[in-house]
mmCIF file of C-alpha atoms in Angstrom:
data_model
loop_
_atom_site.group_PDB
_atom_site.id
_atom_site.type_symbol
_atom_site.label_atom_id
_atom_site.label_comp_id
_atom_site.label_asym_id
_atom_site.label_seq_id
_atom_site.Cartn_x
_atom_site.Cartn_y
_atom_site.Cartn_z
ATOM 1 C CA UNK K 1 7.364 4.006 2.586
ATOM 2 C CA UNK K 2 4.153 2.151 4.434
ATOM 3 C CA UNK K 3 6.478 1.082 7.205
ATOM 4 C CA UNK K 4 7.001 4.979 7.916
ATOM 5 C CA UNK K 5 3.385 6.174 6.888
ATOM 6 C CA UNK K 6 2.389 3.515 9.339
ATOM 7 C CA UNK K 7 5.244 4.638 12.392
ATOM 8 C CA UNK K 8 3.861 8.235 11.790
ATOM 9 C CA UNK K 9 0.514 7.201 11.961
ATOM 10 C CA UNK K 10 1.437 5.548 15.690
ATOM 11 C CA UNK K 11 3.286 8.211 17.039
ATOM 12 C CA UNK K 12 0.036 10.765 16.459
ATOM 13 C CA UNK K 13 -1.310 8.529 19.120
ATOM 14 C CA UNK K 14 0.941 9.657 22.103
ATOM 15 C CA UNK K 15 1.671 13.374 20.383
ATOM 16 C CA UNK K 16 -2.264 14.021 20.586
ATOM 17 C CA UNK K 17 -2.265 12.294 24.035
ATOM 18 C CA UNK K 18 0.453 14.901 25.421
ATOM 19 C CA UNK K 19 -1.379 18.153 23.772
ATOM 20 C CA UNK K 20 -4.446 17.376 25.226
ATOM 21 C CA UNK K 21 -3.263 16.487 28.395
ATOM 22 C CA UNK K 22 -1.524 20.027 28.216
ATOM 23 C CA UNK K 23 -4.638 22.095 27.093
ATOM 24 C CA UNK K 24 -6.420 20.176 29.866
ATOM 25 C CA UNK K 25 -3.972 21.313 32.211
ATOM 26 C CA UNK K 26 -4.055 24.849 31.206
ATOM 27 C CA UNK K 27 -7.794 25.322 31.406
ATOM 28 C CA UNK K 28 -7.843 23.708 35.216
ATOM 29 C CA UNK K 29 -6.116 27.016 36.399
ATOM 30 C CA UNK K 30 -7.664 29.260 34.072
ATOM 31 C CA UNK K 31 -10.121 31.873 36.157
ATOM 32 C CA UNK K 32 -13.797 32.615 35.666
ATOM 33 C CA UNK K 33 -14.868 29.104 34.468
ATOM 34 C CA UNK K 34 -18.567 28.403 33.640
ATOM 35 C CA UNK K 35 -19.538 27.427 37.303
ATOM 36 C CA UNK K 36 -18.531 30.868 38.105
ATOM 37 C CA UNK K 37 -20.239 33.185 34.867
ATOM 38 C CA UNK K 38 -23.233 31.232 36.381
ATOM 39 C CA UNK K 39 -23.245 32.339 39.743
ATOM 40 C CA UNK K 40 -21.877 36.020 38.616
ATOM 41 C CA UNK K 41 -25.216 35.997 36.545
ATOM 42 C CA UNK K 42 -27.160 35.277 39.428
ATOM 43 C CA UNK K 43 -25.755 37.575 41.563
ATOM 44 C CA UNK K 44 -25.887 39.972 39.163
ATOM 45 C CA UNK K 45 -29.182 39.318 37.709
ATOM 46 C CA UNK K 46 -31.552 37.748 39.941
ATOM 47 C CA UNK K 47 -34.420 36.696 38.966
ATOM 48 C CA UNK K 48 -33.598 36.589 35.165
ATOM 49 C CA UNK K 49 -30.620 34.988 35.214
ATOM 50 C CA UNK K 50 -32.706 32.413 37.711
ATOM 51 C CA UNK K 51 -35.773 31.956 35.079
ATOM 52 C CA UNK K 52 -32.761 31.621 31.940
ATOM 53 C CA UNK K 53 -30.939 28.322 34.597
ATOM 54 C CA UNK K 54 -34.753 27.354 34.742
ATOM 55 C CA UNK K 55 -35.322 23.352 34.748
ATOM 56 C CA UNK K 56 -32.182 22.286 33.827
ATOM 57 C CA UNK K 57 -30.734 22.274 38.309
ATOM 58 C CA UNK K 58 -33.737 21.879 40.097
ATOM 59 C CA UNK K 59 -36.641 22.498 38.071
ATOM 60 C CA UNK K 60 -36.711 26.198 39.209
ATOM 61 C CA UNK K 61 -36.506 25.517 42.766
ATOM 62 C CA UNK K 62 -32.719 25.967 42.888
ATOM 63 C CA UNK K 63 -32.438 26.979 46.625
ATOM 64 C CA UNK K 64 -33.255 23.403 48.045
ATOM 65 C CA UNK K 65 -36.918 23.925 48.337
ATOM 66 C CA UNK K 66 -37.086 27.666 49.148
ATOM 67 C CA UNK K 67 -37.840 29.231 45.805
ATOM 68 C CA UNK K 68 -35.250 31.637 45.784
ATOM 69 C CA UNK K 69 -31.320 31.336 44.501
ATOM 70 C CA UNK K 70 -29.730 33.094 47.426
ATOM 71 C CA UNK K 71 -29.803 31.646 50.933
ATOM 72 C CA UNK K 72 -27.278 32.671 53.474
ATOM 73 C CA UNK K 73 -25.043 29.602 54.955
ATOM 74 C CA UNK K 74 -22.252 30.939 56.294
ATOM 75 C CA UNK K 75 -20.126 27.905 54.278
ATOM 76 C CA UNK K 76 -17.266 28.873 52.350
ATOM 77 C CA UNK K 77 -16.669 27.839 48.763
ATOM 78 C CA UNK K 78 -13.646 27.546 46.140
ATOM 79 C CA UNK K 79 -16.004 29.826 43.858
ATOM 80 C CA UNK K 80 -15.735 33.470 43.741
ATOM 81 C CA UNK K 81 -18.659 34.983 44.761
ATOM 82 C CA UNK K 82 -20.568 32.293 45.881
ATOM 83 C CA UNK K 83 -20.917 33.282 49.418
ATOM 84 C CA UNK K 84 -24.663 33.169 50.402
ATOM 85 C CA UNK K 85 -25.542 30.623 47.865
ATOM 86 C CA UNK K 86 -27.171 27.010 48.574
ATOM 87 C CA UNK K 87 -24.236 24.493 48.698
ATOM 88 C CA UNK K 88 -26.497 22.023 47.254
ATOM 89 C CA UNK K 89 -27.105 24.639 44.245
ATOM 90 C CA UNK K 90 -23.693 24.991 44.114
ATOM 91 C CA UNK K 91 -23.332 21.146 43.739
ATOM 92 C CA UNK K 92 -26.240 20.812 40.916
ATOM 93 C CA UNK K 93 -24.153 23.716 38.856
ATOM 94 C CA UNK K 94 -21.189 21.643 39.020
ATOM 95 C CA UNK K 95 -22.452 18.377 37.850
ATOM 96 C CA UNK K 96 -24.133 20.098 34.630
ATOM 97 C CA UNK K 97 -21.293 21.741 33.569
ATOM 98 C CA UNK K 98 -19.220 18.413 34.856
ATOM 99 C CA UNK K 99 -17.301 19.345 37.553
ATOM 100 C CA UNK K 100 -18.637 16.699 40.396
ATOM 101 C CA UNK K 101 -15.625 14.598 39.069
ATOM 102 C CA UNK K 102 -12.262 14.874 40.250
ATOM 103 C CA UNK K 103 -10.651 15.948 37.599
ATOM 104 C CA UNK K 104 -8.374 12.656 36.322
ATOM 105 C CA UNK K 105 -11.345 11.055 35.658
ATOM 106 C CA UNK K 106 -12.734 13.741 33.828
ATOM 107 C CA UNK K 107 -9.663 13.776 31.874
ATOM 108 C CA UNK K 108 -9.650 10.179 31.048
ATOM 109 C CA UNK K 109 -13.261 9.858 30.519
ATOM 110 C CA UNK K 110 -12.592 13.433 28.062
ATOM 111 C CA UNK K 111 -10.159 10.736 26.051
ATOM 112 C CA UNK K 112 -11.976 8.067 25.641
ATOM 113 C CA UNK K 113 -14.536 10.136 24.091
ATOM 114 C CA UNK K 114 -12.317 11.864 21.685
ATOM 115 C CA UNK K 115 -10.966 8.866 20.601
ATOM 116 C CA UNK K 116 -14.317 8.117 19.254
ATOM 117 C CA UNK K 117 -14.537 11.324 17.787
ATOM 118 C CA UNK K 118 -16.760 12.187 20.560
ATOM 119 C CA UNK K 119 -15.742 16.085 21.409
ATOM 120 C CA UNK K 120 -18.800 16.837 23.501
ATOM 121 C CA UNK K 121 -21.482 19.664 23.663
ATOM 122 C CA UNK K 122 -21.152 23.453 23.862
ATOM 123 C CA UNK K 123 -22.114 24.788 27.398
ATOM 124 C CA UNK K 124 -23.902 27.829 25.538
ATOM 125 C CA UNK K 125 -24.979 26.392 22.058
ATOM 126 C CA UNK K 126 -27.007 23.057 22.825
ATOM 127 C CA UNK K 127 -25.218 21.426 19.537
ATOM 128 C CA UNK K 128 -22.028 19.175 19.943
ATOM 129 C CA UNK K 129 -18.596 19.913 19.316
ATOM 130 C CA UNK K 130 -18.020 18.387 16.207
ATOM 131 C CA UNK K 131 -21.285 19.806 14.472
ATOM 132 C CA UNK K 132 -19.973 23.416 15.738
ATOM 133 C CA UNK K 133 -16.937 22.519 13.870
ATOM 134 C CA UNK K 134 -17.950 21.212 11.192
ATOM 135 C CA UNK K 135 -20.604 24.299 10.459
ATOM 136 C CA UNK K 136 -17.658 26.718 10.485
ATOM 137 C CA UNK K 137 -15.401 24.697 8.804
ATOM 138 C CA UNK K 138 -16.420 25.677 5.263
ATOM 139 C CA UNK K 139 -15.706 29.140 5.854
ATOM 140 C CA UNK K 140 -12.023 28.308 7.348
ATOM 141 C CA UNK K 141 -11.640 25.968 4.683
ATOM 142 C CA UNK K 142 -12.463 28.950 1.888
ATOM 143 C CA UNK K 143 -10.225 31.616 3.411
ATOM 144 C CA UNK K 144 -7.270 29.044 4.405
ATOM 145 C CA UNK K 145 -7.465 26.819 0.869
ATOM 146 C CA UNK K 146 -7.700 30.123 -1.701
ATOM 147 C CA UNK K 147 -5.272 32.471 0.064
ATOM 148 C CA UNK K 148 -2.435 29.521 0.786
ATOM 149 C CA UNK K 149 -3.145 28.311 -3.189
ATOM 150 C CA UNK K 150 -2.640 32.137 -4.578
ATOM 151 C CA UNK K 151 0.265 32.723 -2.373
ATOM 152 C CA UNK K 152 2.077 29.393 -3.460
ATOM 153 C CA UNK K 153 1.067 30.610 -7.313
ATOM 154 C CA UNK K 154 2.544 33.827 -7.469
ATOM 155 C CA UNK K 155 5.122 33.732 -4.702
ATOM 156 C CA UNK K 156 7.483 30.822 -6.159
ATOM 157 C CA UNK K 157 7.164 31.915 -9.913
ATOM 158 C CA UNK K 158 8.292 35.631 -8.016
ATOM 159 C CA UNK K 159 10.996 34.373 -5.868
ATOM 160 C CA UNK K 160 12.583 32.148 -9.058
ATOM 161 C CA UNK K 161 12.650 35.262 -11.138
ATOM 162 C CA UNK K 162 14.046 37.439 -8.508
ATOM 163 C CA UNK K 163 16.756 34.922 -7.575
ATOM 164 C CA UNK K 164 17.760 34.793 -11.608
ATOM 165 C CA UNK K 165 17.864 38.919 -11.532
ATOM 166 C CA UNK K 166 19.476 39.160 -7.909
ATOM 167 C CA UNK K 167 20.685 42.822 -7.199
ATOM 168 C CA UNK K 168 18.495 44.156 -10.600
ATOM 169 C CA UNK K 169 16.308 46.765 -10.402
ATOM 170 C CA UNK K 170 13.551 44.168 -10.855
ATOM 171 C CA UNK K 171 14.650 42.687 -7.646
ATOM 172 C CA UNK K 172 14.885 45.731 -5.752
ATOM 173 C CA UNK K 173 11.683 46.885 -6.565
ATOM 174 C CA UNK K 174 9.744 43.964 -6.322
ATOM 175 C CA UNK K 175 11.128 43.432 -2.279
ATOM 176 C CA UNK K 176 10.148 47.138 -1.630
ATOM 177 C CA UNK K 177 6.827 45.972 -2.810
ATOM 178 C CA UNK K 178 6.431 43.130 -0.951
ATOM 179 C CA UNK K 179 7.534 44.286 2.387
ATOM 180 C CA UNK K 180 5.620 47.086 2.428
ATOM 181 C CA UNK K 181 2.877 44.524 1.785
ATOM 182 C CA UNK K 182 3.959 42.645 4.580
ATOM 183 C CA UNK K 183 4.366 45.913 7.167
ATOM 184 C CA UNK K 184 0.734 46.324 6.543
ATOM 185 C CA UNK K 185 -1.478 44.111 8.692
ATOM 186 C CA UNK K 186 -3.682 42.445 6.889
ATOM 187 C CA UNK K 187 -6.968 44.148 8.510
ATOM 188 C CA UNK K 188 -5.874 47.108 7.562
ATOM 189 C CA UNK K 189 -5.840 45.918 3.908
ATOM 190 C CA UNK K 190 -9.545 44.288 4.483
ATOM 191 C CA UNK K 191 -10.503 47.789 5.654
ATOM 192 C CA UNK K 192 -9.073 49.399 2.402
ATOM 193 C CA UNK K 193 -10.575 46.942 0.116
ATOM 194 C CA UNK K 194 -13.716 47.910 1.836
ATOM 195 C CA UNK K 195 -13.693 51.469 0.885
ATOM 196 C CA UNK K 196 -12.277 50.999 -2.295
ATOM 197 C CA UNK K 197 -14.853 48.175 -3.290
ATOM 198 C CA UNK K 198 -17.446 47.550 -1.234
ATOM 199 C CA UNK K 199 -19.439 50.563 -1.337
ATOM 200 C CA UNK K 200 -17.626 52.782 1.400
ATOM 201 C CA UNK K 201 -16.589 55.312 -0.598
ATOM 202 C CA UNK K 202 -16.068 55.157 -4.029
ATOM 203 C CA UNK K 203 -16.843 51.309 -5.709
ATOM 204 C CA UNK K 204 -19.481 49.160 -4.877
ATOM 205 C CA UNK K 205 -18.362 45.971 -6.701
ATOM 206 C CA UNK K 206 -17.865 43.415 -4.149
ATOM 207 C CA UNK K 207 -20.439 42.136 -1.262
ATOM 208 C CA UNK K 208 -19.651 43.310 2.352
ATOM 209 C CA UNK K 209 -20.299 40.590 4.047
ATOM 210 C CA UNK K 210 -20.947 36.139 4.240
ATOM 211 C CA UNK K 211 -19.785 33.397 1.766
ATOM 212 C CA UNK K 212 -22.950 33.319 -0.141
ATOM 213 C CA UNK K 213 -25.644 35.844 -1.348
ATOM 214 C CA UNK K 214 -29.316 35.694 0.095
ATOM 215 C CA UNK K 215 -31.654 33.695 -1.604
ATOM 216 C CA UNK K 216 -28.997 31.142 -3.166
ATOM 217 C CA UNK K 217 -30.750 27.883 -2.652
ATOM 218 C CA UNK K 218 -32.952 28.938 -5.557
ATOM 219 C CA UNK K 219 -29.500 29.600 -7.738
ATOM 220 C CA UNK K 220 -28.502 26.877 -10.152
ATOM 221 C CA UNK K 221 -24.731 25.595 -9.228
ATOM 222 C CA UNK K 222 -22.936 27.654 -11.481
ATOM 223 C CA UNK K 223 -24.637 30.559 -10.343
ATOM 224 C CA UNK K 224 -23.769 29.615 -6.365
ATOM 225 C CA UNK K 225 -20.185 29.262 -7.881
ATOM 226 C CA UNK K 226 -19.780 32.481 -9.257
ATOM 227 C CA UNK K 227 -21.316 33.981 -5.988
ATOM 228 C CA UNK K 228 -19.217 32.002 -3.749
ATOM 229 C CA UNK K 229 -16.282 33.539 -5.923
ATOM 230 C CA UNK K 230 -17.583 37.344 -5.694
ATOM 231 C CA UNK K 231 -17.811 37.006 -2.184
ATOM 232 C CA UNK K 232 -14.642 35.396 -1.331
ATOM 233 C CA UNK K 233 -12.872 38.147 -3.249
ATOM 234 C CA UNK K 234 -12.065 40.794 -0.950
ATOM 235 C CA UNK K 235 -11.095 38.639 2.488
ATOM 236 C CA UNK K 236 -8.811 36.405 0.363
ATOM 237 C CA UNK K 237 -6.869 39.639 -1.283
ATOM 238 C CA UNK K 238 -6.895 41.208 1.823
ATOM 239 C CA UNK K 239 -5.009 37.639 3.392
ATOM 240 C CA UNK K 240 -3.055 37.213 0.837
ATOM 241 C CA UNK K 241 -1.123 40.483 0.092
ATOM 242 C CA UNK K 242 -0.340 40.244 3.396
ATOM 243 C CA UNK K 243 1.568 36.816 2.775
ATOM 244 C CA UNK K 244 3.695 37.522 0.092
ATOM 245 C CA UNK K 245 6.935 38.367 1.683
ATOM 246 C CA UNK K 246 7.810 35.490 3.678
ATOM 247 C CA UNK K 247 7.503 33.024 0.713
ATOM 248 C CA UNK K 248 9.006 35.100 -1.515
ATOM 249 C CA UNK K 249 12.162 35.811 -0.138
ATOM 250 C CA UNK K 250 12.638 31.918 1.519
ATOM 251 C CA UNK K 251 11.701 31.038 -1.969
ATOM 252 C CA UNK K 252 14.714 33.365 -3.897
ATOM 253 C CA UNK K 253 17.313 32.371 -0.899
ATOM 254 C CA UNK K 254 16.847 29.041 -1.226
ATOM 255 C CA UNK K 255 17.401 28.957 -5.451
ATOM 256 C CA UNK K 256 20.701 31.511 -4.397
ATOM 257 C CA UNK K 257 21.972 28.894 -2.615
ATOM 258 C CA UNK K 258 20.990 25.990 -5.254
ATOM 259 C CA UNK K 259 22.806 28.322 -7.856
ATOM 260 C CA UNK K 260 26.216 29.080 -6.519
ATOM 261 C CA UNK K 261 26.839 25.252 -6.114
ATOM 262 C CA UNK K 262 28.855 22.683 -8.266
ATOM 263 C CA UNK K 263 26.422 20.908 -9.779
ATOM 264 C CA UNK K 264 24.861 23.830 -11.402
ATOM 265 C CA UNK K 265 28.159 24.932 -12.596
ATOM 266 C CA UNK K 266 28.643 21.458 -14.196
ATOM 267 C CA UNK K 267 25.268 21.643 -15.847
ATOM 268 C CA UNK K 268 25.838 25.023 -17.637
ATOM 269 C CA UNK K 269 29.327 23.967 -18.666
ATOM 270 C CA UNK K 270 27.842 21.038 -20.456
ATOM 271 C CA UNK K 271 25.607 23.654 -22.848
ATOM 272 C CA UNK K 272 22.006 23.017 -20.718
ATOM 273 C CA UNK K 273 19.906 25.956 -21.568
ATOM 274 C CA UNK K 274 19.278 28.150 -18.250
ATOM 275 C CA UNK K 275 15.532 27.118 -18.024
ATOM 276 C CA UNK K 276 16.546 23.338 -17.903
ATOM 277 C CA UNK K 277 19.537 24.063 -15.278
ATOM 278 C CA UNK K 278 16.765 26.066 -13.320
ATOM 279 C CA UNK K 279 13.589 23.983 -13.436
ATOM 280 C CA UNK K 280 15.595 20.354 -14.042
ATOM 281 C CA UNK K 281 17.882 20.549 -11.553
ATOM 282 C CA UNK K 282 18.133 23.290 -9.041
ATOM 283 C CA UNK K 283 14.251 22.859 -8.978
ATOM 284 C CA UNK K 284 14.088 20.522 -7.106
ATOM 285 C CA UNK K 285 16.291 20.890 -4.218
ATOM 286 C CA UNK K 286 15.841 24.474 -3.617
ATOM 287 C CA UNK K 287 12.103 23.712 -3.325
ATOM 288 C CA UNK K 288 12.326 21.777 -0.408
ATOM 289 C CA UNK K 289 12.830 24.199 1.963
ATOM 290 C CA UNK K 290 9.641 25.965 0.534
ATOM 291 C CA UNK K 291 7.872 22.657 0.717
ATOM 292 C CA UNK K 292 8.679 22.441 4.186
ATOM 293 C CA UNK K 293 7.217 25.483 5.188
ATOM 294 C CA UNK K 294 3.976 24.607 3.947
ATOM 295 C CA UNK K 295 2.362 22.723 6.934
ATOM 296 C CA UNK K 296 2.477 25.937 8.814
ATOM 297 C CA UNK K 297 1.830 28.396 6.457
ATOM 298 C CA UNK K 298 -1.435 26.828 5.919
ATOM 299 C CA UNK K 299 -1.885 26.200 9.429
ATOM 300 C CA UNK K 300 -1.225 29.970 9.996
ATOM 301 C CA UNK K 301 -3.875 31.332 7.567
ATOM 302 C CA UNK K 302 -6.297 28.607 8.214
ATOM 303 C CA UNK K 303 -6.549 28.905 11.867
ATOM 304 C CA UNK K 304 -5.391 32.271 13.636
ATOM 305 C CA UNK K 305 -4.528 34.586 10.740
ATOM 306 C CA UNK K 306 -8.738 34.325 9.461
ATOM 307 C CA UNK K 307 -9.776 35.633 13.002
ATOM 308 C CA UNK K 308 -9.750 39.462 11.867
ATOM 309 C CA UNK K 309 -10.957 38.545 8.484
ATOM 310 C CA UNK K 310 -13.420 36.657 9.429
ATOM 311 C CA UNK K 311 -14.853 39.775 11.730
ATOM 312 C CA UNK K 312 -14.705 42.644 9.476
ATOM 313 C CA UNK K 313 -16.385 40.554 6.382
ATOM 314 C CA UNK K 314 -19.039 38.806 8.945
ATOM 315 C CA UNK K 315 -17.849 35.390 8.144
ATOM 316 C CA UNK K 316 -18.539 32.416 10.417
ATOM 317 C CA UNK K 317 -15.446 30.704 10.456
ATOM 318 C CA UNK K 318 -13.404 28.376 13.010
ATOM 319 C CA UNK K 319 -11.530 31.664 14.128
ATOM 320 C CA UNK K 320 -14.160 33.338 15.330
ATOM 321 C CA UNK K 321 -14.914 30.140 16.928
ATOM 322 C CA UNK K 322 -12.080 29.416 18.559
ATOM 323 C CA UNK K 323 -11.653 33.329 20.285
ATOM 324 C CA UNK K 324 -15.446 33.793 21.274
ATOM 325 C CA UNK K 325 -15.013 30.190 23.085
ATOM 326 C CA UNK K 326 -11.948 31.351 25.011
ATOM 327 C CA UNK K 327 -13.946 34.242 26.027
ATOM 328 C CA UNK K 328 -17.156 32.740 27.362
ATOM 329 C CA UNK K 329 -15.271 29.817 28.956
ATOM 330 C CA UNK K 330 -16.472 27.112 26.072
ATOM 331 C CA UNK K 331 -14.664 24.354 27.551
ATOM 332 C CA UNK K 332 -15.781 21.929 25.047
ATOM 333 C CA UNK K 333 -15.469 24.089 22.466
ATOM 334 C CA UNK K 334 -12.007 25.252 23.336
ATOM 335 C CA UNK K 335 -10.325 21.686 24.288
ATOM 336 C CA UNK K 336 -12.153 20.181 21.297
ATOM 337 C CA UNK K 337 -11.078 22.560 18.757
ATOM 338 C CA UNK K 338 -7.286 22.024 19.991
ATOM 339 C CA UNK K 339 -7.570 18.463 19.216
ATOM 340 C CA UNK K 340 -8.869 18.954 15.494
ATOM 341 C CA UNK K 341 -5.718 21.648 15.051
ATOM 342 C CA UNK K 342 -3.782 19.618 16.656
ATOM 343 C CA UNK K 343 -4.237 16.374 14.771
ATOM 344 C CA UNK K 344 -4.683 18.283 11.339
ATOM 345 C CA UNK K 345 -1.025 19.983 11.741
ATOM 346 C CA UNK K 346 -0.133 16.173 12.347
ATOM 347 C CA UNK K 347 -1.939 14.859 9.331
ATOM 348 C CA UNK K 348 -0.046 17.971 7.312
ATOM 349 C CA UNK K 349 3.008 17.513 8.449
ATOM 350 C CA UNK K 350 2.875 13.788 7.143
ATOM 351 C CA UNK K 351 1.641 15.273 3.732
ATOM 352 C CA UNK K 352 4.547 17.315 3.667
ATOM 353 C CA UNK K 353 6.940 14.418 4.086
ATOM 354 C CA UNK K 354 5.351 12.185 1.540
ATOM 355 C CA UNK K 355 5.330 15.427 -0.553
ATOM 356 C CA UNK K 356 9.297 15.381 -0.232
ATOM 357 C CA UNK K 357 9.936 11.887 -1.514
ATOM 358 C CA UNK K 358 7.754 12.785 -4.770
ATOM 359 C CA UNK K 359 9.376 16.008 -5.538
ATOM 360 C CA UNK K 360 12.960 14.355 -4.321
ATOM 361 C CA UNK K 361 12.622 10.459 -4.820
ATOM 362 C CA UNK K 362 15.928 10.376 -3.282
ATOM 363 C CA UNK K 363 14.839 11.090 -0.156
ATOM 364 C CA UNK K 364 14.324 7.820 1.648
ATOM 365 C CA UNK K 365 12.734 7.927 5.119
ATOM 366 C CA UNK K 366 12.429 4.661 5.451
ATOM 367 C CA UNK K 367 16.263 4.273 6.319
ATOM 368 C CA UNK K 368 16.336 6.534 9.480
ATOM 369 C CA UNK K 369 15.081 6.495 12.280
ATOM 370 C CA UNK K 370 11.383 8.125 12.609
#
């Protein structure tokens, strides 16, 4: 098993290379970079816009020595709306936001970096990459870690039980329940929970907003535990009733299928009791097909599916991250934000492997080919 842990671990090497290589790609061609929200500002804006550029191209005398940002030169330029302006300014915009380079270095030099775990610095939010990250990660972390553990709870025990009373009314019920669930977005849910329990209109049980209550340095750690827990009530619910339906039903076809074979026949003909044919044989491989699913799953609610969640209940997360960077042109922020998805769906995906062999040790994937 090291030899493939190892082969897995090598092959992240050129799968990262190729996604970042893409993203880079992508964002080469996308319009309305940075260069050009700066000179839009200044157009726009003047003097203020001017004063806010300040020191950091010129010391305020952007115009090559004339004082003033516009100067007309008759030059064309690749950048929209730049007509009129300095070349020179033009020049000193590029090389802060980095674009004096022809662009393979930039992507090299952008690898290199990120090899060390370097990702860079925001354009807007004078703090690196991987600080920016790592301040919203807790937030990401709470919404993606309780909603995927609650679904995984209550959606294999359900999917077990309906697959033992297929066609009952328990069954039928139950997958009413859970698809109207799932028709439902889950904003719409948040929005519900709000009225219901957050002091819309009838309840005012649950906090509206953040992961923690003001004032909770002063709090002992139990009491930052239990307010950590009240506020993370109503944007997990609202994520996870959403999530049933999917795991439910892959859960229940997959022990259908487990039941109708051989081998189960064979252990009820030899007297098993139903709970050992269930949980000590078909167990095990009808769960892993649900196993396999996990990688995403959590993927899915840990990245895009906190986005809306994370706006209604004011949390900080990496979703909120991630879209308000593809809005403002956050370069940095954007391309470095790939690479920590990207490599932690690789890292998952390896967990769900090495998950396989324990719940299946006869699963060997060490004799095939990686």
């Amino acid at each position: 098993m090291a030899n493939y842990i190892l082969k897995r671990l090598a092959l992240m090497i050129p799968t990262l290379f190729g996604i970042v290589l893409v993203s880079f790609v992508i964002v080469q061609f996308v319009p309305g970079g940075p260069v050009e929200r700066m000179i839009a500002q200044l157009q726009g804006h003047g003097v203020e816009a001017t004063a806010r550029f300040g020191g950091s191209a010129g010391g305020g005398d952007m115009a090559g020595g004339s004082g003033s940002t516009m100067q007309a030169t008759g030059s064309s330029s690749k950048y929209r709306g730049a007509q009129g302006l300095d070349p020179e300014f033009i020049a000193e915009l590029e090389a802060l936001y980095g674009f004096d380079k022809p662009a393979h270095e930039r992507f090299f030099q952008m690898v290199v970096n990120y090899a060390k775990f370097d990702l860079g610095d925001s354009y807007y939010r004078d703090v690196s990459v991987i600080d920016l990250v790592l301040e919203k990660m807790p937030v990401s972390i709470s919404l993606g870690l309780w909603s995927t553990l609650i679904i995984y709870l209550i959606c294999i025990p359900l999917g077990i039980k309906k697959a033992v009373r297929d066609g009952q009314s328990f069954d039928i019920w139950t997958s009413a329940a859970i698809f109207i669930g799932y028709a439902i977005p889950s904003f719409m849910f948040a929005i519900l929970l709000i009225i219901l329990f957050a002091g819309g209109r009838y309840f005012d049980i649950f906090p509206l907003r953040g992961l923690v209550s003001d004032g909770w340095e002063d709090m002992s750690w139990w009491e930052v535990t239990l307010d950590y827990l009240w506020h993370m009530v109503l944007p997990t619910a609202a994520m996870v009733i959403s999530g049933f339906a999917g795991l439910t039903m892959l859960t229940k076809n997959s022990f259908l299928d487990e039941i109708g074979k051989q081998y189960v026949l064979t252990a009820r003909a030899k007297g098993l009791e139903e709970k050992q044919v269930l949980y000590g044989h078909v167990f095990r491989n009808a769960m892993l097909i649900v196993i396999a699913g996990f990688p995403s799953a959590f993927l899915a609610i840990f990245f895009t599916g906190s986005l809306l969640i994370e706006v209604i209940f004011s949390l900080d997360g990496l979703g909120l991250l991630g879209y308000e960077s593809v809005i403002n042109r956050d370069y940095p922020v954007v391309l470095g934000t790939l690479y920590i998805y990207a490599l932690m769906g690789l890292i998952m995906t390896l967990v769900r492997d090495l998950v396989y062999v324990y719940v299946d040790p006869r699963i060997d994937f060490e004799a095939r080919s990686v």
